[in-house]
XYZ file of C-alpha atoms in Angstrom:
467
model
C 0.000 0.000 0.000
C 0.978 3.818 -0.740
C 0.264 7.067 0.726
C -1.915 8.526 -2.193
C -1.993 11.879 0.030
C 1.540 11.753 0.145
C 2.127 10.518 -2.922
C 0.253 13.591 -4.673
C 2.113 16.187 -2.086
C 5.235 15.179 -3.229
C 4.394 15.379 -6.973
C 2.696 18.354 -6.905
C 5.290 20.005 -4.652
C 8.174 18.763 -7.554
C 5.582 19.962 -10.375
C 5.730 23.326 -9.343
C 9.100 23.648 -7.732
C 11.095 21.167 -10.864
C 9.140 20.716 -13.663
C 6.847 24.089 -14.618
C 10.551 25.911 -14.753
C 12.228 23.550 -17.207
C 8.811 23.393 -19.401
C 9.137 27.387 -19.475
C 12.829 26.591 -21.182
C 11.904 23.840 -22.760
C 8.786 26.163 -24.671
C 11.326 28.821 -25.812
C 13.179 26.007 -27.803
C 11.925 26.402 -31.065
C 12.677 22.439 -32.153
C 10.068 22.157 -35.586
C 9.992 18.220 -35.528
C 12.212 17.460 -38.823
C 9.350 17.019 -41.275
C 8.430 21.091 -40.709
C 12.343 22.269 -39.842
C 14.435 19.591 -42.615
C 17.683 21.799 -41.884
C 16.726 20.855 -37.933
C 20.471 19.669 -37.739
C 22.273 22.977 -38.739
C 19.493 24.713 -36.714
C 20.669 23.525 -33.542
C 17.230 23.764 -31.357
C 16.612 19.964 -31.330
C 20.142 19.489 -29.775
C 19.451 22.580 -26.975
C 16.446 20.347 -26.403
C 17.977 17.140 -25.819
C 20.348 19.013 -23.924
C 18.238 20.559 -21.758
C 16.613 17.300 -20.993
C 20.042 15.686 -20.179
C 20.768 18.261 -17.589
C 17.680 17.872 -16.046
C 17.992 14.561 -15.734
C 21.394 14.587 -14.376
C 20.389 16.772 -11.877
C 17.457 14.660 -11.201
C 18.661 11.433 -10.798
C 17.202 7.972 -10.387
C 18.468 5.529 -8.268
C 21.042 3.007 -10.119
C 19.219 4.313 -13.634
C 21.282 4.319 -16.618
C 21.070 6.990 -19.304
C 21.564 5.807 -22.913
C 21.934 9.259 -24.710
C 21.636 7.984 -27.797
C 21.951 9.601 -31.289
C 22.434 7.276 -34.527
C 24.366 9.145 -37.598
C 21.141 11.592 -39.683
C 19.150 10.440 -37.308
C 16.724 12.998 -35.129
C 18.327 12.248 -31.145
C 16.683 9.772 -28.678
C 16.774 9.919 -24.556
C 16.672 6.115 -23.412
C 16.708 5.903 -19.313
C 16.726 2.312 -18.019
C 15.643 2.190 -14.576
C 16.789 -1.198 -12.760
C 13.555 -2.861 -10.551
C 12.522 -5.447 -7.445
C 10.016 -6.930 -9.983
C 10.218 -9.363 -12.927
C 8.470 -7.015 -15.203
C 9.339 -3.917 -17.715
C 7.428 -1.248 -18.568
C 7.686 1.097 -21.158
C 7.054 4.565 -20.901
C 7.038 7.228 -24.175
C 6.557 10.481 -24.862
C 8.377 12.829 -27.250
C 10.195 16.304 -27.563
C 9.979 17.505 -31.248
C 7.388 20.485 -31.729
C 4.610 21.143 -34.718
C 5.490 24.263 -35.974
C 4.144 28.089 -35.020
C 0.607 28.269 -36.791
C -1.005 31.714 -37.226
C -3.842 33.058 -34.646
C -2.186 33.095 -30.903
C -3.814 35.365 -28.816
C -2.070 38.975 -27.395
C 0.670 38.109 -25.268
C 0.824 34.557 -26.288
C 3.148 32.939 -28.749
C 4.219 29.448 -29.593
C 8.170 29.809 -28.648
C 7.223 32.499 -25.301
C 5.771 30.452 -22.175
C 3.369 32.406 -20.655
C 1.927 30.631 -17.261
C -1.907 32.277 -16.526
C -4.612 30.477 -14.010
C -2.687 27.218 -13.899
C -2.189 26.659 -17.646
C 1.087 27.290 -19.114
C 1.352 28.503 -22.827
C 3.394 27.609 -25.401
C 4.316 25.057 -28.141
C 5.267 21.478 -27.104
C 4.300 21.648 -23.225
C 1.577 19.404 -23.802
C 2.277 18.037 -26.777
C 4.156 16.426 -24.703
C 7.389 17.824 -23.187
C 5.701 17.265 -20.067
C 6.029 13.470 -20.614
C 9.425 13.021 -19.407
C 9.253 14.927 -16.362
C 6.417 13.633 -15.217
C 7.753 10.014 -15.418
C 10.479 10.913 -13.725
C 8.413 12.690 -10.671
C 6.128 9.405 -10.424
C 9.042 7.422 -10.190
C 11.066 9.663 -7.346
C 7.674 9.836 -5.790
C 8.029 5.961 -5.478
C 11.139 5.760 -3.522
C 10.990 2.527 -1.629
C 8.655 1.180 -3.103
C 9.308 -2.530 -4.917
C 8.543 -1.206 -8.687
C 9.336 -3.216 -12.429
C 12.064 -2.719 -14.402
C 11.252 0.961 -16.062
C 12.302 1.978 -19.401
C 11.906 5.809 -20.121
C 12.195 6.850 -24.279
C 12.040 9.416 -25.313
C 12.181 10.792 -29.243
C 12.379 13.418 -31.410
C 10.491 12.976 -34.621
C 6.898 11.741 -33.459
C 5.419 14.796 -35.043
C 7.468 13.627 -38.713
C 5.516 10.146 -38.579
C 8.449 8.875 -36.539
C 10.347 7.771 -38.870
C 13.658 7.555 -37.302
C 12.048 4.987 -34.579
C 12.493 1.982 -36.456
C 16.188 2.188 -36.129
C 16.125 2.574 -32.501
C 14.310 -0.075 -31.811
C 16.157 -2.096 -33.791
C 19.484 -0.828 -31.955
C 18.431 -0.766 -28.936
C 16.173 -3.549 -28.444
C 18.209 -5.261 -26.316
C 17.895 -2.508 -23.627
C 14.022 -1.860 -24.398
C 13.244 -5.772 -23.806
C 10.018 -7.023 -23.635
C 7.815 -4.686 -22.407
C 5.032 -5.941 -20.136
C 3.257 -2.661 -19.655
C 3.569 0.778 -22.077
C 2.351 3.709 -20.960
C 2.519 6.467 -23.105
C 1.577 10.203 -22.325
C 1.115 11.766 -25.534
C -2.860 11.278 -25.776
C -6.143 13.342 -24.855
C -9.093 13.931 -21.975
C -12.493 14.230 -22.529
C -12.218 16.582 -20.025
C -10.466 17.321 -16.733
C -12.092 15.769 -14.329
C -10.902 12.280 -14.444
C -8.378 9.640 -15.950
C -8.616 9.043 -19.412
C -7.754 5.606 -21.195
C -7.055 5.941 -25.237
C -8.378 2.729 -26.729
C -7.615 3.651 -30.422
C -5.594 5.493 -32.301
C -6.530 7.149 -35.802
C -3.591 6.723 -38.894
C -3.040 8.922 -41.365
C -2.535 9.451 -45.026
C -0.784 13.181 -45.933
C -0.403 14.015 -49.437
C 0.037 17.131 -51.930
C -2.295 17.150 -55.130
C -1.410 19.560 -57.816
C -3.481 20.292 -60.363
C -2.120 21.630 -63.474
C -3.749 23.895 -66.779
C -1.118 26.157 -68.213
C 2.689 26.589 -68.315
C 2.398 30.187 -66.838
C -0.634 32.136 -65.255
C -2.874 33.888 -67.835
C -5.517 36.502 -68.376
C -8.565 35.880 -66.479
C -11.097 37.600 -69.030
C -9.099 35.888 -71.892
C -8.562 32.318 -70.864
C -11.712 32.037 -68.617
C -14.689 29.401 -70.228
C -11.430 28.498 -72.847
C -8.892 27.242 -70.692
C -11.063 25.216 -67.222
C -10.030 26.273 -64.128
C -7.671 24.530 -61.615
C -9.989 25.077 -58.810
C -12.456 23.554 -60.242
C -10.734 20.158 -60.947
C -9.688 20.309 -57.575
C -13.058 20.388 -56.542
C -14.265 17.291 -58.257
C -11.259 15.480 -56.818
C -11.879 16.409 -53.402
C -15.357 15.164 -53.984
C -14.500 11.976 -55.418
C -12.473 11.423 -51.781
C -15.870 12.834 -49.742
C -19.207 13.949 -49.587
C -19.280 17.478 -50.386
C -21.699 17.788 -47.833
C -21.968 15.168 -45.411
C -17.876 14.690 -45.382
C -18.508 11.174 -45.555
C -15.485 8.780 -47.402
C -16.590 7.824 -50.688
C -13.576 5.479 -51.001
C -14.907 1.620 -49.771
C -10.629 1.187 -48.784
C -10.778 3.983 -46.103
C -13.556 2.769 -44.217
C -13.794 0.045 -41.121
C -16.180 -2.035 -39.209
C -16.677 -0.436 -35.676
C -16.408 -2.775 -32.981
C -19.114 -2.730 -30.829
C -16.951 -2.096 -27.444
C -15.939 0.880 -29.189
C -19.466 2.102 -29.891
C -20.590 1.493 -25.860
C -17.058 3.742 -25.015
C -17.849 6.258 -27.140
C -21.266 6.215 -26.046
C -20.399 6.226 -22.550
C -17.795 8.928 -22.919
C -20.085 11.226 -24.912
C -22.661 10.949 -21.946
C -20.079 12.282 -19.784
C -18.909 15.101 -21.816
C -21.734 15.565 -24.057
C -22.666 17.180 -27.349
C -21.757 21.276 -25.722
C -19.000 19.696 -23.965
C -17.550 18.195 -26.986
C -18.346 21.175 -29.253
C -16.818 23.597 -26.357
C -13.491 21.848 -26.596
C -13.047 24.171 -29.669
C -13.002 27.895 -30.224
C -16.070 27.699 -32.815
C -17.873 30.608 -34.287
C -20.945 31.453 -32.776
C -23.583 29.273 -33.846
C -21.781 26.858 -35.573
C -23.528 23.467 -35.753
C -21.226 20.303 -34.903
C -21.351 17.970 -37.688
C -24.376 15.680 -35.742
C -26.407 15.993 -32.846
C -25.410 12.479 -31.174
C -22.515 12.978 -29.045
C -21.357 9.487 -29.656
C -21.475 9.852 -33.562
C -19.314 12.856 -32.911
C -16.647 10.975 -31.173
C -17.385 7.881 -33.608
C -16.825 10.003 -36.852
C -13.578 11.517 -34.433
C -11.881 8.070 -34.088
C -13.232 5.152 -36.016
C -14.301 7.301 -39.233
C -11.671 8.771 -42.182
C -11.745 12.192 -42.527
C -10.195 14.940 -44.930
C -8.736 18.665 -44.034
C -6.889 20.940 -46.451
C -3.945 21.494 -44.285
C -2.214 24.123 -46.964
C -1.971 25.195 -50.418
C 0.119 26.532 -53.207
C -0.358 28.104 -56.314
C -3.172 31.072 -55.164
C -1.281 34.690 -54.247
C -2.163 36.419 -50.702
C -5.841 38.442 -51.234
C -3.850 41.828 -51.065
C -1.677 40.963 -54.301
C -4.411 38.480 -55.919
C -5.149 39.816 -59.826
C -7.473 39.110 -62.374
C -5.826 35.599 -63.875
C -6.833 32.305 -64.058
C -3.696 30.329 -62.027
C -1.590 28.134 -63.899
C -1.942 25.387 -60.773
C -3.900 24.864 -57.943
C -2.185 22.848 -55.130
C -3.714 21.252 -51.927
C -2.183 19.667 -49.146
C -4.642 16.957 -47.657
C -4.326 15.217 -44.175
C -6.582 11.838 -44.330
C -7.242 10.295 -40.902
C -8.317 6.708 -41.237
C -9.956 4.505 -39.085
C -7.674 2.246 -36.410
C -7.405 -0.808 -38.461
C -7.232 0.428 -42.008
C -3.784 -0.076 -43.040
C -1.776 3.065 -44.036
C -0.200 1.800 -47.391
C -3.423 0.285 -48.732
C -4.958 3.462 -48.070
C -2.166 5.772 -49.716
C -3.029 3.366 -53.016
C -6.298 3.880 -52.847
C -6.098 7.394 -52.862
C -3.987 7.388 -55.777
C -6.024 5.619 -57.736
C -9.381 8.152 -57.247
C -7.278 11.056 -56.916
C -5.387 10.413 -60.724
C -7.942 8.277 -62.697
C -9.882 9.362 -65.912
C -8.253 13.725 -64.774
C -11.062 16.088 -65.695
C -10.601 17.906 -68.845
C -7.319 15.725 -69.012
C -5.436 18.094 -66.856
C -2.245 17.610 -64.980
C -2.458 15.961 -61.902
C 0.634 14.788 -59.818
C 0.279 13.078 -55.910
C 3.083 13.113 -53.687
C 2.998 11.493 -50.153
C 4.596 11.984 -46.916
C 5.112 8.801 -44.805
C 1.777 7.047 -44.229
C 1.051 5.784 -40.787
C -1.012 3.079 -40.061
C -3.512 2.951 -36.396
C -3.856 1.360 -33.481
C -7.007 -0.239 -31.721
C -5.707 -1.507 -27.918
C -6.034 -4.874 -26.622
C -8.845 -5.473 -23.943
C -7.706 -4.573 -20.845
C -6.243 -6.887 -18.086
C -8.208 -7.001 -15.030
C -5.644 -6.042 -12.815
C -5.010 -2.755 -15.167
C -8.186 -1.625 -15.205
C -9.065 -2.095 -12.240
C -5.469 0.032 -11.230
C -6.963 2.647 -13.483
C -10.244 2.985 -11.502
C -8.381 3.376 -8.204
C -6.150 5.763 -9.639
C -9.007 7.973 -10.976
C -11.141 7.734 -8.110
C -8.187 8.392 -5.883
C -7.056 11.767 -7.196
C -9.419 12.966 -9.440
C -12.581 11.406 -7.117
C -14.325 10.255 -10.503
C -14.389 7.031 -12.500
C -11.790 6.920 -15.259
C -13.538 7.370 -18.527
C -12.173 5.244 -22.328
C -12.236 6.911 -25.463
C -10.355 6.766 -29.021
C -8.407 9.691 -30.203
C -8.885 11.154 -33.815
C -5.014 11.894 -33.804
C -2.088 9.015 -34.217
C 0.778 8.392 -32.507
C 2.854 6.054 -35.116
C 4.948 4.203 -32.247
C 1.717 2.435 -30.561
C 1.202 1.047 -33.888
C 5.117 -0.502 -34.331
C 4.628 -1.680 -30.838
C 1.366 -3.449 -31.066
C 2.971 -5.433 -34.153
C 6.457 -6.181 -32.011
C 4.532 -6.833 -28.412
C 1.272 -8.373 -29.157
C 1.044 -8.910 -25.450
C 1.746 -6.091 -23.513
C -0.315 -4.165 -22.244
C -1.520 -0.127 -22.761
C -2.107 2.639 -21.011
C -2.186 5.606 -23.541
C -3.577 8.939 -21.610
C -2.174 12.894 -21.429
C -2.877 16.153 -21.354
C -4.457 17.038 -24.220
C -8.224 18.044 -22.914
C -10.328 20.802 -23.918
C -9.367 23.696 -25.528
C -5.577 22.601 -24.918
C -5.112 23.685 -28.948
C -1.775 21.306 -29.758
C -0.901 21.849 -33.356
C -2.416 25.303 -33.062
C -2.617 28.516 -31.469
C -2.638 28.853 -27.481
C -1.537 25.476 -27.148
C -1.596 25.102 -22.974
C -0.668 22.930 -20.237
C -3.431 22.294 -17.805
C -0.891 21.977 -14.607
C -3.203 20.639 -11.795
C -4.531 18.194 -14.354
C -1.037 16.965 -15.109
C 0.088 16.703 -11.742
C -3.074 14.433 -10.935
C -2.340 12.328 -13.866
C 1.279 11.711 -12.515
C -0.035 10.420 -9.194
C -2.158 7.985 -11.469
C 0.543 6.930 -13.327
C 3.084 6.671 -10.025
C -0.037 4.750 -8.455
C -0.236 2.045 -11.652
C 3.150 2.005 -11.577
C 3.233 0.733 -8.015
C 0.006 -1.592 -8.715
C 2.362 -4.072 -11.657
C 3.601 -6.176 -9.126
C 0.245 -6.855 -7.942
């Protein structure tokens, strides 16, 4: 048996006094994971990262722990801590330290690289998303002291928000140290809200790609090419609508779409009960009056993690408003970000989106798709009983609710390598990321009494594997 009062005291003492200073550091770092910074090396932030996190950790240490600083030749940097245990078991515990890059719209006084700490959040790009992670594990575990605990492996990487790509290498490297994990917890996931502990059971992939449309070799005359020469926009248009429903959004691709399981309809029913339909709407800075795509809370959070979906993440080939002439564009380019369903399988996908996006070209235009690194999902195993019911305690404990399960719309590429090397192990995939906590965008926050909770959960499953 632990303290739990104690337990929490000392983390959220060590919060405040060790870990919402080195976030505030670790915030001004402006680290653009390589896929958004590919001259990251030259740059230098992703080394003053790792460095920062060294330093911490050496001045932080755990008990007979040994630190595997590792950094492969081209290869983004990787923090491996192995933590020795009383226990015949390993667990795994993840998070990352590359950033998404600035995005447009932070509010006065905010900014992506300039941590700004107001009510108990604390601004900035990459303190949720998830610098926290390694901290935290390593307050849970110094929280722990004397008690008998598994054999703990900390990683840590720095291209999650690139796809991961560089992971496979790692693993393969270091797989020896990494063992066979028996547990992985990883904090780079979401909450419903902030009230309780929340359990991912899915994870979305994700298919990114840039179609081009072409119709001339240089930019003409609108009033003199227009109803001659068709416009680029308007092929795009019917290609975007031969991957959706204009209106509905629904996939119109048979590939992209999955059977539900029906567990993961009575979660998301169950979780949309808690939060419901304004709750789930509020977690975004809408316009007033906006309508959410459906009225059923649990088809929101369905269509969020089980269903593909399509956003225009950027474009090329349209000049700002303020400079924008009469002309009809030589090119219209879109850059698309397709979230799949949890079992769909990334590559099959990326072909099948080929296929509709370049087949019988309207008007016989020009029409060239280039892909980023496809990722596939990742739907968790049912839970042991001991786990969940770990997870229950822990929730109740510090948070005084019942911990809630829910997919998230986003992906985190390593669960899905792990599943496929530890079909056994077991997951606990949670964070940060609750309402209106904005990673990937503006006013991206840290909800601090939230994450010091969720350490004490973690520190109190931790201390629960021997069980």
């Amino acid at each position: 048996m632990i303290a739990t009062d104690t337990l929490y005291a000392n983390i959220a003492e060590f919060w405040d006094r060790e870990i919402v200073p080195v976030l505030a550091e670790y915030i001004k770092i402006p680290n653009k994971s390589p896929h958004f910074d590919p001259d990251w090396a030259a740059h230098g932030h992703m080394e003053a990262a790792r460095r920062l996190a060294l330093d911490w950790l050496a001045a932080h240490p755990l008990p007979g722990a040994t630190l595997h600083g590792t950094h492969l030749p081209g290869r983004t940097p990787l923090i491996l801590v192995e933590v020795p245990g009383a226990i015949d078991k390993t667990v795994l515990i993840y998070g990352h330290l590359d950033k998404q890059p600035e995005m447009e719209g932070w509010s006065q006084g905010l900014g992506p690289w300039t941590p700004v700490l107001r009510e108990d959040k604390l601004y900035g790009r990459g303190g949720a998303d998830d610098g926290y992670a390694l901290f935290a594990a390593v307050a849970a575990l110094r929280a722990l002291a004397g008690v008998d605990l598994p054999r703990i492996v900390l990683l840590i990487e720095f291209s999650e928000e690139s796809g991961s790509p560089d992971l496979p290498a790692y693993l393969d490297a270091y797989g020896a140290v990494i063992g066979t994990p028996d547990l992985v917890i990883a904090l780079d996931s979401g909450a419903g809200d902030y009230e309780r502990l929340w359990s991912t059971t899915s994870l979305r992939g994700v298919v990114n790609c840039v179609v081009d449309v072409k119709v001339l070799e240089e930019t003409a005359h609108s009033g003199i090419a227009s109803g001659i020469v068709p416009s680029s926009m308007r092929i795009m248009r019917q290609l975007l609508d031969r991957l959706e429903d204009p209106v509905t959004g629904a996939s119109r691709i048979p590939a992209l779409l999955a059977e539900i399981p029906g567990q993961r309809r009575q979660q998301a029913a169950a979780a949309a009960e808690i939060i419901g339909v304004e709750g789930i709407r509020g977690s975004f800075k809408v316009v007033p009056g906006l309508c959410p795509v459906s009225a059923d809370g649990a088809e929101l959070l369905l269509n969020n993690t089980w269903r593909p979906t399509l956003c225009v993440v950027g474009q090329a080939g349209m000049p700002p408003i303020h400079s924008a002439g009469n002309i009809l564009r030589s090119h219209t380019a879109f850059k698309l970000s397709i979230r799949l369903p949890p079992t769909v399988d990334g590559r099959e996908a990326e072909a099948a989106i080929r296929a509709e996006l370049t087949a019988d070209p309207p008007y016989d235009a020009e029409i060239s798709v280039e892909f980023d690194q496809s990722g596939t999902g990742w739907n968790a195993p049912a839970l042991a009983p001991w786990l969940e019911q770990a997870t229950q305690e822990a929730s109740g404990t510090f948070y005084g609710k019942d911990a809630a399960y829910v997919g998230l719309g986003g992906s985190i590429p390593f669960m899905g390598m792990l599943g496929q090397q530890f079909p056994e192990a077991q997951f606990l995939i949670t964070g940060v990321l609750g309402p209106l906590s904005n990673a990937h965008g503006p006013n991206e926050f840290l909800h601090i009494p939230y994450a010091k909770k969720l350490t004490a959960c973690v520190a109190y499953i931790l201390a629960r594997v021997g069980a």
